[in-house]
XYZ file of N, CA and C in Angstrom:
750
model
N -16.653 31.349 71.038
C -16.993 32.000 69.772
C -16.068 31.479 68.686
N -16.627 31.058 67.553
C -15.847 30.577 66.426
C -15.610 31.727 65.453
N -14.362 32.007 65.148
C -14.025 33.106 64.251
C -13.795 32.576 62.848
N -14.113 33.391 61.873
C -13.767 33.074 60.495
C -12.774 34.114 60.012
N -11.824 33.687 59.157
C -10.763 34.560 58.726
C -10.666 34.535 57.215
N -10.213 35.643 56.654
C -9.837 35.616 55.254
C -8.546 34.834 55.110
N -8.328 34.324 53.913
C -7.111 33.555 53.639
C -5.866 34.373 53.952
N -5.830 35.619 53.562
C -4.632 36.413 53.741
C -4.404 36.766 55.205
N -5.471 36.916 55.990
C -5.295 37.163 57.422
C -4.764 35.915 58.109
N -5.240 34.733 57.678
C -4.721 33.486 58.235
C -3.216 33.404 58.012
N -2.767 33.696 56.799
C -1.342 33.648 56.512
C -0.576 34.673 57.350
N -1.177 35.820 57.613
C -0.514 36.869 58.379
C -0.265 36.444 59.816
N -1.223 35.716 60.419
C -1.087 35.377 61.830
C -0.235 34.143 62.051
N 0.100 33.382 60.987
C 0.943 32.212 61.135
C 2.378 32.638 61.409
N 3.013 31.978 62.383
C 4.424 32.242 62.650
C 5.233 32.045 61.381
N 6.073 33.011 61.028
C 6.808 32.982 59.766
C 7.802 31.828 59.734
N 7.694 31.002 58.726
C 8.636 29.920 58.464
C 8.503 29.602 56.990
N 9.483 30.014 56.224
C 9.391 29.878 54.771
C 10.018 28.591 54.239
N 10.278 27.645 55.131
C 10.932 26.410 54.730
C 9.902 25.387 54.246
N 9.555 25.491 52.989
C 8.648 24.521 52.386
C 9.415 23.234 52.081
N 8.792 22.103 52.366
C 9.362 20.789 52.083
C 8.564 20.167 50.947
N 9.243 19.759 49.894
C 8.592 19.066 48.784
C 8.392 17.596 49.180
N 7.155 17.157 49.275
C 6.883 15.775 49.660
C 6.982 14.815 48.473
N 6.835 15.340 47.274
C 6.870 14.524 46.061
C 7.945 15.070 45.146
N 8.875 14.196 44.747
C 10.029 14.652 43.971
C 9.771 14.753 42.475
N 8.574 14.375 42.023
C 8.229 14.483 40.610
C 8.756 13.364 39.744
N 9.483 12.411 40.351
C 10.109 11.341 39.567
C 9.639 9.952 39.956
N 9.450 9.712 41.270
C 9.070 8.379 41.731
C 8.358 8.518 43.077
N 8.017 7.397 43.691
C 7.265 7.394 44.945
C 8.183 7.220 46.153
N 9.400 7.714 46.052
C 10.330 7.659 47.168
C 9.742 8.430 48.349
N 9.706 7.783 49.516
C 9.129 8.394 50.704
C 7.659 8.093 50.917
N 7.041 7.418 49.962
C 5.610 7.105 50.035
C 5.401 5.586 50.081
N 4.347 5.144 50.775
C 4.006 3.723 50.828
C 2.520 3.533 50.545
N 2.209 2.449 49.842
C 0.841 2.162 49.427
C 0.185 1.192 50.410
N -1.068 1.479 50.768
C -1.891 0.532 51.523
C -3.252 0.458 50.854
N -3.558 -0.706 50.301
C -4.830 -0.942 49.603
C -5.618 -1.996 50.357
N -6.889 -1.763 50.509
C -7.767 -2.674 51.254
C -7.636 -4.103 50.736
N -7.357 -5.026 51.663
C -7.227 -6.434 51.316
C -5.804 -6.890 51.081
N -4.857 -5.930 51.108
C -3.455 -6.255 50.841
C -2.562 -5.713 51.957
N -1.380 -6.308 52.070
C -0.409 -5.849 53.042
C 0.160 -4.493 52.622
N 0.670 -3.763 53.593
C 1.325 -2.490 53.329
C 2.459 -2.691 52.331
N 2.503 -1.834 51.326
C 3.551 -1.901 50.316
C 3.151 -2.597 49.039
N 2.002 -3.287 49.039
C 1.529 -3.969 47.832
C 0.724 -2.979 46.991
N 1.313 -2.536 45.908
C 0.671 -1.564 45.021
C -0.156 -2.340 43.996
N -1.325 -2.775 44.423
C -2.198 -3.647 43.623
C -2.468 -3.039 42.247
N -2.120 -3.780 41.218
C -2.361 -3.384 39.823
C -1.803 -1.991 39.503
N -0.756 -1.613 40.222
C -0.097 -0.316 40.000
C -1.107 0.833 40.060
N -1.923 0.781 41.118
C -2.929 1.829 41.312
C -2.281 3.203 41.405
N -1.207 3.300 42.169
C -0.493 4.566 42.325
C 0.782 4.519 41.495
N 0.975 5.522 40.659
C 2.179 5.561 39.844
C 2.531 7.012 39.541
N 3.741 7.211 39.056
C 4.187 8.533 38.645
C 4.220 8.575 37.125
N 3.594 9.603 36.568
C 3.562 9.771 35.120
C 3.643 11.256 34.789
N 4.586 11.622 33.956
C 4.733 13.016 33.504
C 4.800 13.984 34.676
N 5.514 13.597 35.733
C 5.763 14.498 36.844
C 4.634 14.646 37.835
N 3.627 13.770 37.779
C 2.519 13.827 38.731
C 2.312 12.445 39.353
N 1.710 12.423 40.548
C 1.235 11.168 41.121
C -0.134 10.892 40.542
N -0.283 9.729 39.979
C -1.530 9.385 39.310
C -2.180 8.182 39.997
N -3.469 8.323 40.286
C -4.291 7.178 40.682
C -4.886 6.621 39.406
N -4.475 5.402 39.053
C -4.815 4.825 37.753
C -5.545 3.496 37.923
N -6.574 3.324 37.123
C -7.287 2.047 37.099
C -7.128 1.363 35.748
N -6.049 1.672 35.088
C -5.765 1.131 33.758
C -5.731 -0.400 33.756
N -5.266 -0.997 34.850
C -5.107 -2.449 34.913
C -6.265 -3.150 35.607
N -7.306 -2.397 35.977
C -8.461 -2.972 36.668
C -9.546 -3.360 35.656
N -10.282 -4.402 35.973
C -11.526 -4.702 35.261
C -12.723 -4.199 36.062
N -12.624 -4.287 37.395
C -13.653 -3.742 38.271
C -12.996 -3.350 39.592
N -13.709 -2.572 40.369
C -13.128 -1.983 41.570
C -12.941 -3.004 42.693
N -13.984 -3.729 43.009
C -13.887 -4.780 44.016
C -13.542 -4.298 45.414
N -13.960 -3.082 45.766
C -13.724 -2.586 47.119
C -12.271 -2.277 47.432
N -11.464 -2.043 46.419
C -10.031 -1.829 46.624
C -9.735 -0.350 46.931
N -10.326 0.146 48.015
C -10.015 1.498 48.471
C -8.536 1.544 48.851
N -7.855 2.605 48.439
C -6.425 2.669 48.686
C -5.968 4.025 49.179
N -4.772 4.020 49.774
C -4.165 5.256 50.269
C -2.665 5.193 50.063
N -2.120 6.316 49.659
C -0.686 6.463 49.461
C -0.169 7.374 50.570
N 0.618 6.805 51.473
C 1.078 7.501 52.677
C 2.470 8.082 52.486
N 2.629 9.335 52.905
C 3.972 9.883 53.060
C 4.450 9.444 54.435
N 5.472 8.568 54.478
C 5.830 7.903 55.725
C 7.151 8.361 56.327
N 7.779 9.371 55.749
C 9.045 9.838 56.311
C 8.863 10.533 57.654
N 7.687 11.091 57.881
C 7.497 11.886 59.095
C 6.023 12.056 59.404
N 5.690 12.076 60.686
C 4.376 12.505 61.127
C 4.389 14.028 61.282
N 3.235 14.644 61.051
C 3.144 16.101 61.146
C 2.054 16.494 62.140
N 2.259 17.648 62.771
C 1.331 18.123 63.799
C 0.739 19.487 63.466
N 1.578 20.486 63.261
C 1.135 21.840 62.918
C 1.772 22.228 61.594
N 0.948 22.504 60.598
C 1.532 22.684 59.272
C 0.530 23.291 58.288
N 1.090 23.729 57.156
C 0.292 24.068 55.977
C 0.651 23.060 54.903
N -0.330 22.364 54.384
C -0.139 21.430 53.280
C -0.764 22.049 52.034
N 0.009 22.047 50.948
C -0.464 22.657 49.703
C -0.256 21.680 48.559
N -1.250 21.543 47.695
C -1.105 20.685 46.518
C -2.131 21.061 45.462
N -1.911 20.546 44.250
C -2.860 20.694 43.150
C -3.393 19.314 42.783
N -4.663 19.260 42.401
C -5.263 17.991 41.988
C -6.155 18.215 40.786
N -6.374 17.156 40.029
C -7.379 17.200 38.968
C -7.874 15.789 38.684
N -9.172 15.687 38.447
C -9.764 14.426 38.019
C -9.583 14.273 36.516
N -9.584 13.022 36.054
C -9.510 12.770 34.617
C -10.128 11.401 34.350
N -10.383 11.109 33.102
C -10.827 9.775 32.716
C -12.206 9.412 33.234
N -12.459 8.105 33.280
C -13.783 7.582 33.603
C -13.798 6.850 34.936
N -14.927 6.936 35.581
C -15.165 6.216 36.829
C -15.076 4.711 36.578
N -14.447 3.999 37.519
C -14.222 2.564 37.344
C -15.492 1.768 37.592
N -15.731 0.793 36.736
C -16.873 -0.106 36.882
C -16.839 -0.793 38.238
N -17.969 -0.792 38.917
C -18.083 -1.462 40.201
C -17.742 -0.614 41.403
N -17.154 0.546 41.192
C -16.898 1.454 42.314
C -18.214 2.101 42.736
N -18.356 2.486 44.006
C -19.612 3.087 44.464
C -19.978 4.316 43.646
N -21.265 4.525 43.453
C -21.721 5.670 42.666
C -21.263 6.979 43.278
N -21.205 7.026 44.629
C -20.796 8.268 45.288
C -19.322 8.606 45.033
N -18.558 7.642 44.527
C -17.131 7.891 44.324
C -16.803 8.468 42.954
N -17.823 8.793 42.151
C -17.572 9.473 40.881
C -16.927 10.835 41.166
N -15.787 11.084 40.531
C -15.023 12.323 40.779
C -14.955 12.618 42.281
N -14.452 11.639 43.013
C -14.379 11.715 44.470
C -13.042 11.146 44.919
N -12.293 11.920 45.676
C -11.051 11.449 46.269
C -10.814 12.261 47.530
N -9.582 12.211 48.070
C -9.354 12.969 49.280
C -7.903 13.003 49.690
N -7.620 13.952 50.570
C -6.328 14.048 51.243
C -6.591 13.777 52.718
N -5.913 12.772 53.260
C -6.143 12.365 54.637
C -5.093 13.011 55.531
N -5.558 13.717 56.568
C -4.697 14.403 57.509
C -4.691 13.662 58.845
N -3.575 13.742 59.567
C -3.452 13.067 60.868
C -3.808 11.582 60.748
N -3.414 10.959 59.640
C -3.734 9.542 59.427
C -3.012 8.657 60.435
N -3.650 7.561 60.779
C -3.002 6.560 61.609
C -1.810 5.976 60.854
N -0.881 5.418 61.589
C 0.284 4.782 61.001
C -0.185 3.626 60.108
N 0.184 3.623 58.819
C -0.276 2.536 57.949
C 0.202 1.161 58.403
N 1.265 1.117 59.220
C 1.768 -0.163 59.710
C 0.796 -0.847 60.655
N -0.116 -0.075 61.245
C -1.081 -0.684 62.165
C -2.488 -0.722 61.574
N -2.620 -0.417 60.281
C -3.921 -0.611 59.636
C -4.188 -2.105 59.487
N -5.438 -2.473 59.598
C -5.818 -3.855 59.372
C -5.676 -4.188 57.894
N -5.442 -5.458 57.584
C -5.321 -5.852 56.185
C -6.584 -5.494 55.412
N -7.729 -5.741 56.015
C -9.005 -5.371 55.404
C -9.560 -4.157 56.144
N -9.141 -2.990 55.705
C -9.601 -1.723 56.278
C -9.715 -0.711 55.155
N -10.926 -0.200 54.955
C -11.168 0.708 53.829
C -10.414 2.027 53.966
N -10.446 2.623 55.175
C -9.910 3.964 55.373
C -9.093 4.020 56.667
N -8.019 4.773 56.682
C -7.302 4.979 57.944
C -8.089 5.908 58.857
N -7.923 5.735 60.153
C -8.423 6.740 61.079
C -7.716 8.047 60.738
N -8.503 9.085 60.453
C -7.927 10.327 59.930
C -9.035 11.349 59.773
N -8.656 12.562 59.388
C -9.632 13.550 58.932
C -9.380 13.770 57.449
N -10.436 13.676 56.666
C -10.306 13.740 55.209
C -10.745 15.090 54.667
N -9.857 15.719 53.916
C -10.253 16.848 53.079
C -10.758 16.244 51.776
N -12.062 16.176 51.644
C -12.684 15.477 50.513
C -12.624 16.335 49.251
N -12.193 15.718 48.153
C -12.086 16.383 46.871
C -13.179 15.865 45.948
N -14.009 16.768 45.444
C -15.105 16.384 44.557
C -15.077 17.225 43.296
N -15.297 16.582 42.181
C -15.477 17.294 40.929
C -16.948 17.455 40.612
N -17.295 18.526 39.926
C -18.686 18.743 39.538
C -19.135 17.768 38.473
N -20.439 17.515 38.447
C -21.028 16.553 37.516
C -21.951 17.234 36.508
N -21.801 18.551 36.375
C -22.645 19.328 35.464
C -24.126 19.141 35.766
N -24.419 19.017 37.041
C -25.812 18.825 37.468
C -25.982 19.389 38.875
N -26.017 20.717 38.975
C -26.217 21.347 40.269
C -24.924 21.524 41.040
N -25.062 21.966 42.301
C -23.905 22.291 43.140
C -23.270 21.022 43.684
N -21.945 21.006 43.655
C -21.176 19.917 44.270
C -19.865 20.522 44.760
N -19.822 20.836 46.032
C -18.667 21.531 46.588
C -17.471 20.591 46.718
N -16.297 21.176 46.769
C -15.074 20.432 47.048
C -14.452 20.992 48.320
N -13.399 20.321 48.820
C -12.798 20.754 50.074
C -13.707 20.531 51.265
N -14.560 19.517 51.172
C -15.432 19.165 52.290
C -14.624 18.431 53.361
N -15.234 18.105 54.479
C -14.568 17.299 55.490
C -15.345 16.005 55.707
N -14.622 14.883 55.745
C -15.183 13.590 56.126
C -14.362 13.043 57.287
N -14.959 12.159 58.076
C -14.372 11.840 59.379
C -14.333 10.336 59.648
N -13.470 9.581 58.947
C -13.369 8.145 59.239
C -12.678 7.888 60.580
N -13.468 7.486 61.559
C -12.921 7.138 62.865
C -12.686 8.301 63.797
N -13.215 9.485 63.459
C -13.029 10.634 64.346
C -14.312 11.459 64.421
N -14.319 12.383 65.366
C -15.349 13.412 65.482
C -14.686 14.775 65.400
N -15.411 15.759 64.865
C -14.952 17.148 64.845
C -16.124 18.044 65.228
N -15.799 19.261 65.594
C -16.819 20.270 65.878
C -16.816 21.315 64.776
N -17.991 21.760 64.409
C -18.155 22.853 63.450
C -19.036 23.912 64.092
N -18.509 25.135 64.164
C -19.188 26.251 64.836
C -19.547 25.887 66.274
N -18.654 25.132 66.911
C -18.814 24.838 68.328
C -19.648 23.623 68.656
N -20.161 22.929 67.651
C -21.011 21.764 67.889
C -20.475 20.545 67.145
N -20.659 19.378 67.728
C -20.213 18.142 67.107
C -20.911 17.944 65.761
N -20.107 17.675 64.727
C -20.681 17.410 63.410
C -21.447 16.090 63.446
N -22.701 16.129 63.018
C -23.552 14.944 63.084
C -23.278 14.019 61.907
N -23.074 14.579 60.737
C -22.889 13.772 59.530
C -21.425 13.395 59.334
N -21.213 12.255 58.696
C -19.855 11.774 58.408
C -19.117 12.755 57.497
N -19.812 13.347 56.547
C -19.216 14.358 55.670
C -20.003 15.658 55.781
N -19.296 16.769 55.800
C -19.913 18.093 55.882
C -19.397 18.922 54.711
N -20.302 19.522 53.972
C -19.929 20.286 52.789
C -19.300 21.625 53.142
N -18.407 22.053 52.273
C -17.796 23.377 52.385
C -18.657 24.396 51.651
N -18.175 25.627 51.605
C -18.874 26.682 50.868
C -18.243 26.943 49.503
N -17.420 26.004 49.014
C -16.735 26.230 47.742
C -17.722 26.253 46.584
N -17.276 26.815 45.477
C -18.059 26.716 44.254
C -17.873 25.329 43.652
N -18.622 25.033 42.619
C -18.531 23.753 41.919
C -17.537 23.861 40.771
N -16.651 22.867 40.674
C -15.661 22.836 39.597
C -16.025 21.693 38.649
N -16.760 22.036 37.581
C -17.248 21.010 36.657
C -16.177 20.498 35.706
N -15.240 21.343 35.335
C -14.214 20.931 34.384
C -13.073 20.220 35.097
N -12.356 19.371 34.368
C -11.250 18.621 34.960
C -9.963 19.447 34.937
N -10.041 20.647 35.501
C -8.891 21.535 35.563
C -8.104 21.268 36.848
N -6.859 21.748 36.874
C -6.078 21.683 38.097
C -6.668 22.646 39.129
N -6.865 22.145 40.358
C -7.406 22.935 41.464
C -6.383 22.943 42.587
N -6.167 24.106 43.183
C -5.234 24.217 44.296
C -5.989 24.145 45.617
N -5.498 23.306 46.524
C -6.061 23.238 47.876
C -4.939 23.450 48.878
N -5.251 24.180 49.932
C -4.311 24.409 51.019
C -5.023 24.062 52.320
N -4.324 23.315 53.170
C -4.888 22.854 54.426
C -4.020 23.374 55.554
N -4.602 24.191 56.419
C -3.876 24.852 57.497
C -4.271 24.161 58.796
N -3.313 23.472 59.406
C -3.598 22.520 60.482
C -2.898 22.942 61.768
N -3.670 23.117 62.828
C -3.139 23.363 64.161
C -3.491 22.172 65.052
N -2.703 21.112 64.927
C -2.836 19.915 65.741
C -4.304 19.453 65.795
N -4.822 19.181 66.994
C -6.213 18.740 67.149
C -7.159 19.907 67.352
N -6.619 21.142 67.316
C -7.417 22.303 67.714
C -8.234 22.913 66.597
N -7.618 23.089 65.415
C -8.243 23.910 64.385
C -7.683 23.556 63.017
N -8.563 23.402 62.026
C -8.135 23.172 60.647
C -8.963 24.066 59.724
N -8.281 24.737 58.789
C -8.922 25.514 57.734
C -8.703 24.812 56.393
N -9.737 24.777 55.564
C -9.618 24.329 54.180
C -9.683 25.560 53.280
N -8.729 25.662 52.367
C -8.648 26.817 51.469
C -8.586 26.302 50.035
N -9.497 26.763 49.184
C -9.500 26.417 47.761
C -9.255 27.691 46.962
N -8.184 27.700 46.183
C -7.878 28.851 45.325
C -7.964 30.166 46.103
N -7.355 30.213 47.292
C -7.245 31.344 48.225
C -8.535 31.666 48.979
N -9.612 30.914 48.769
C -10.854 31.135 49.513
C -10.946 30.138 50.674
N -11.084 30.648 51.896
C -11.296 29.773 53.052
C -12.736 29.291 53.019
N -12.909 27.978 52.805
C -14.261 27.465 52.532
C -14.783 26.526 53.635
N -13.952 26.256 54.658
C -14.412 25.394 55.750
C -13.423 25.493 56.910
N -13.974 25.529 58.130
C -13.173 25.523 59.349
C -13.827 24.574 60.355
N -13.000 23.786 61.025
C -13.535 22.902 62.072
C -12.492 22.742 63.176
N -12.943 22.228 64.315
C -12.119 22.207 65.523
C -12.293 20.896 66.281
N -11.435 20.719 67.301
C -11.595 19.674 68.317
C -11.626 18.267 67.715
N -10.539 17.840 67.129
C -10.435 16.512 66.524
C -10.201 15.456 67.612
N -11.017 14.402 67.606
C -10.832 13.315 68.568
C -11.361 12.008 67.983
N -10.873 10.899 68.508
C -11.262 9.573 68.024
C -12.733 9.327 68.358
N -13.499 8.865 67.361
C -14.924 8.589 67.584
C -15.637 8.415 66.262
N -16.944 8.572 66.277
C -17.734 8.515 65.048
C -17.788 7.136 64.411
N -17.859 7.136 63.083
C -18.009 5.895 62.324
C -16.656 5.373 61.848
N -16.673 4.127 61.370
C -15.520 3.502 60.712
C -14.311 3.354 61.647
N -14.544 3.068 62.911
C -13.436 2.860 63.842
C -12.974 1.407 63.748
N -11.719 1.153 63.391
C -11.235 -0.233 63.346
C -11.153 -0.819 64.752
N -11.220 -2.136 64.829
C -11.286 -2.785 66.140
C -10.048 -2.522 66.992
N -8.905 -2.257 66.356
C -7.704 -1.997 67.155
C -7.613 -0.540 67.618
N -8.682 0.231 67.413
C -8.732 1.617 67.884
C -9.834 1.844 68.912
N -10.574 0.813 69.243
C -11.724 0.986 70.127
C -11.320 1.455 71.517
N -10.092 1.151 71.937
C -9.646 1.587 73.257
C -9.161 3.035 73.258
N -9.227 3.701 72.100
C -8.763 5.082 71.993
C -9.912 6.083 71.891
N -11.140 5.630 72.054
C -12.292 6.514 71.916
C -12.142 7.750 72.806
N -12.360 8.911 72.217
C -12.297 10.153 72.957
C -10.932 10.793 73.010
N -9.887 10.072 72.599
C -8.546 10.655 72.613
C -8.410 11.735 71.543
N -7.673 12.773 71.837
C -7.430 13.823 70.858
C -6.563 13.300 69.716
N -6.883 13.763 68.501
C -6.100 13.388 67.313
C -5.155 14.549 67.019
N -3.943 14.489 67.585
C -3.046 15.632 67.586
C -2.094 15.678 66.401
N -1.786 14.530 65.802
C -0.803 14.492 64.718
C -0.983 13.193 63.943
N -0.224 13.034 62.878
C -0.292 11.801 62.112
C 0.354 11.950 60.757
N 0.113 10.969 59.923
C 0.680 10.949 58.584
C -0.275 11.607 57.585
N 0.222 11.892 56.414
C -0.562 12.439 55.314
C -0.698 11.361 54.257
N -1.895 11.196 53.702
C -2.062 10.217 52.623
C -3.023 10.746 51.560
N -2.867 10.205 50.372
C -3.704 10.521 49.215
C -4.579 9.317 48.920
N -5.795 9.558 48.488
C -6.803 8.511 48.422
C -7.061 8.020 47.006
N -7.416 6.715 46.913
C -7.944 6.148 45.661
C -9.290 5.514 45.984
N -10.347 6.002 45.332
C -11.701 5.557 45.654
C -12.483 5.082 44.437
N -11.848 5.030 43.263
C -12.570 4.514 42.109
C -12.630 5.432 40.911
N -12.112 6.651 41.053
C -12.075 7.563 39.916
C -10.639 8.046 39.727
N -10.103 8.022 38.513
C -8.737 8.480 38.290
C -8.548 9.943 38.698
N -7.396 10.207 39.320
C -7.083 11.561 39.773
C -5.569 11.721 39.744
N -5.116 12.964 39.600
C -3.695 13.265 39.618
C -3.399 14.320 40.678
N -2.195 14.227 41.265
C -1.732 15.174 42.276
C -0.349 15.681 41.888
N -0.090 16.954 42.146
C 1.236 17.513 41.889
C 1.494 18.676 42.843
N 2.735 19.173 42.821
C 3.143 20.323 43.653
C 2.777 20.117 45.114
N 3.114 18.931 45.631
C 2.757 18.578 47.006
C 3.865 19.064 47.934
N 3.542 20.032 48.761
C 4.561 20.600 49.643
C 3.953 20.936 50.995
N 4.831 21.017 51.996
C 4.367 21.258 53.365
C 5.284 22.266 54.039
N 4.703 23.071 54.894
C 5.474 24.013 55.696
C 5.018 23.886 57.129
N 5.912 23.464 57.995
C 5.548 23.325 59.411
C 5.446 24.701 60.044
N 4.499 24.843 60.962
C 4.259 26.102 61.669
C 4.333 25.834 63.160
N 4.699 26.857 63.899
C 4.969 26.664 65.329
C 4.296 27.742 66.164
């Protein structure tokens, strides 16, 4: 039986540990490493990721076109297994010419990411579970806090998710306001997505599989995805992140 919980009940049942760790110091990218498709780890192509006015900014100021340059900014000081990750995000500016149409106001936070040191030079996405961030387009419902699964499978309500991305029950956020997301992670067993204190998605049983599996992961099919790195995504639309903090739970 799959249970659903209110946000406040989830917080109540978590083992108390008030030691929040700030992952972003508000000044520079110390502790973070960039991996952009087509480039070696550490090459921040055209300064895609930068710090401006106390936020991490995904910027396409120096781009003429996207050219498939999907990118990720990894926090590499530590792998995490059981934790609450909290941050604020907001979209801004215009979608980059040549980026996929689906990437308009589209980004993500990657959980349990593979080590960026073993990503292929030409690899769009790390093996991970993505908390997908979407902004509204003033044209119908467009939820945020969805789940996408590059290189993994998950179960929703006890059954394997068939689609690569599964929508949450969040409302649509059409304006480019700051949105708070909280991700409550219990290793490979259970993950809750929370937007502005509303639990909008729950899934279980993370394991290697599905689509977008890099060739150096084919021998890991079926293995549980118990821990990994955290990364922020660049997919073709400018976005900012701030107040990035984590609290490990036991």
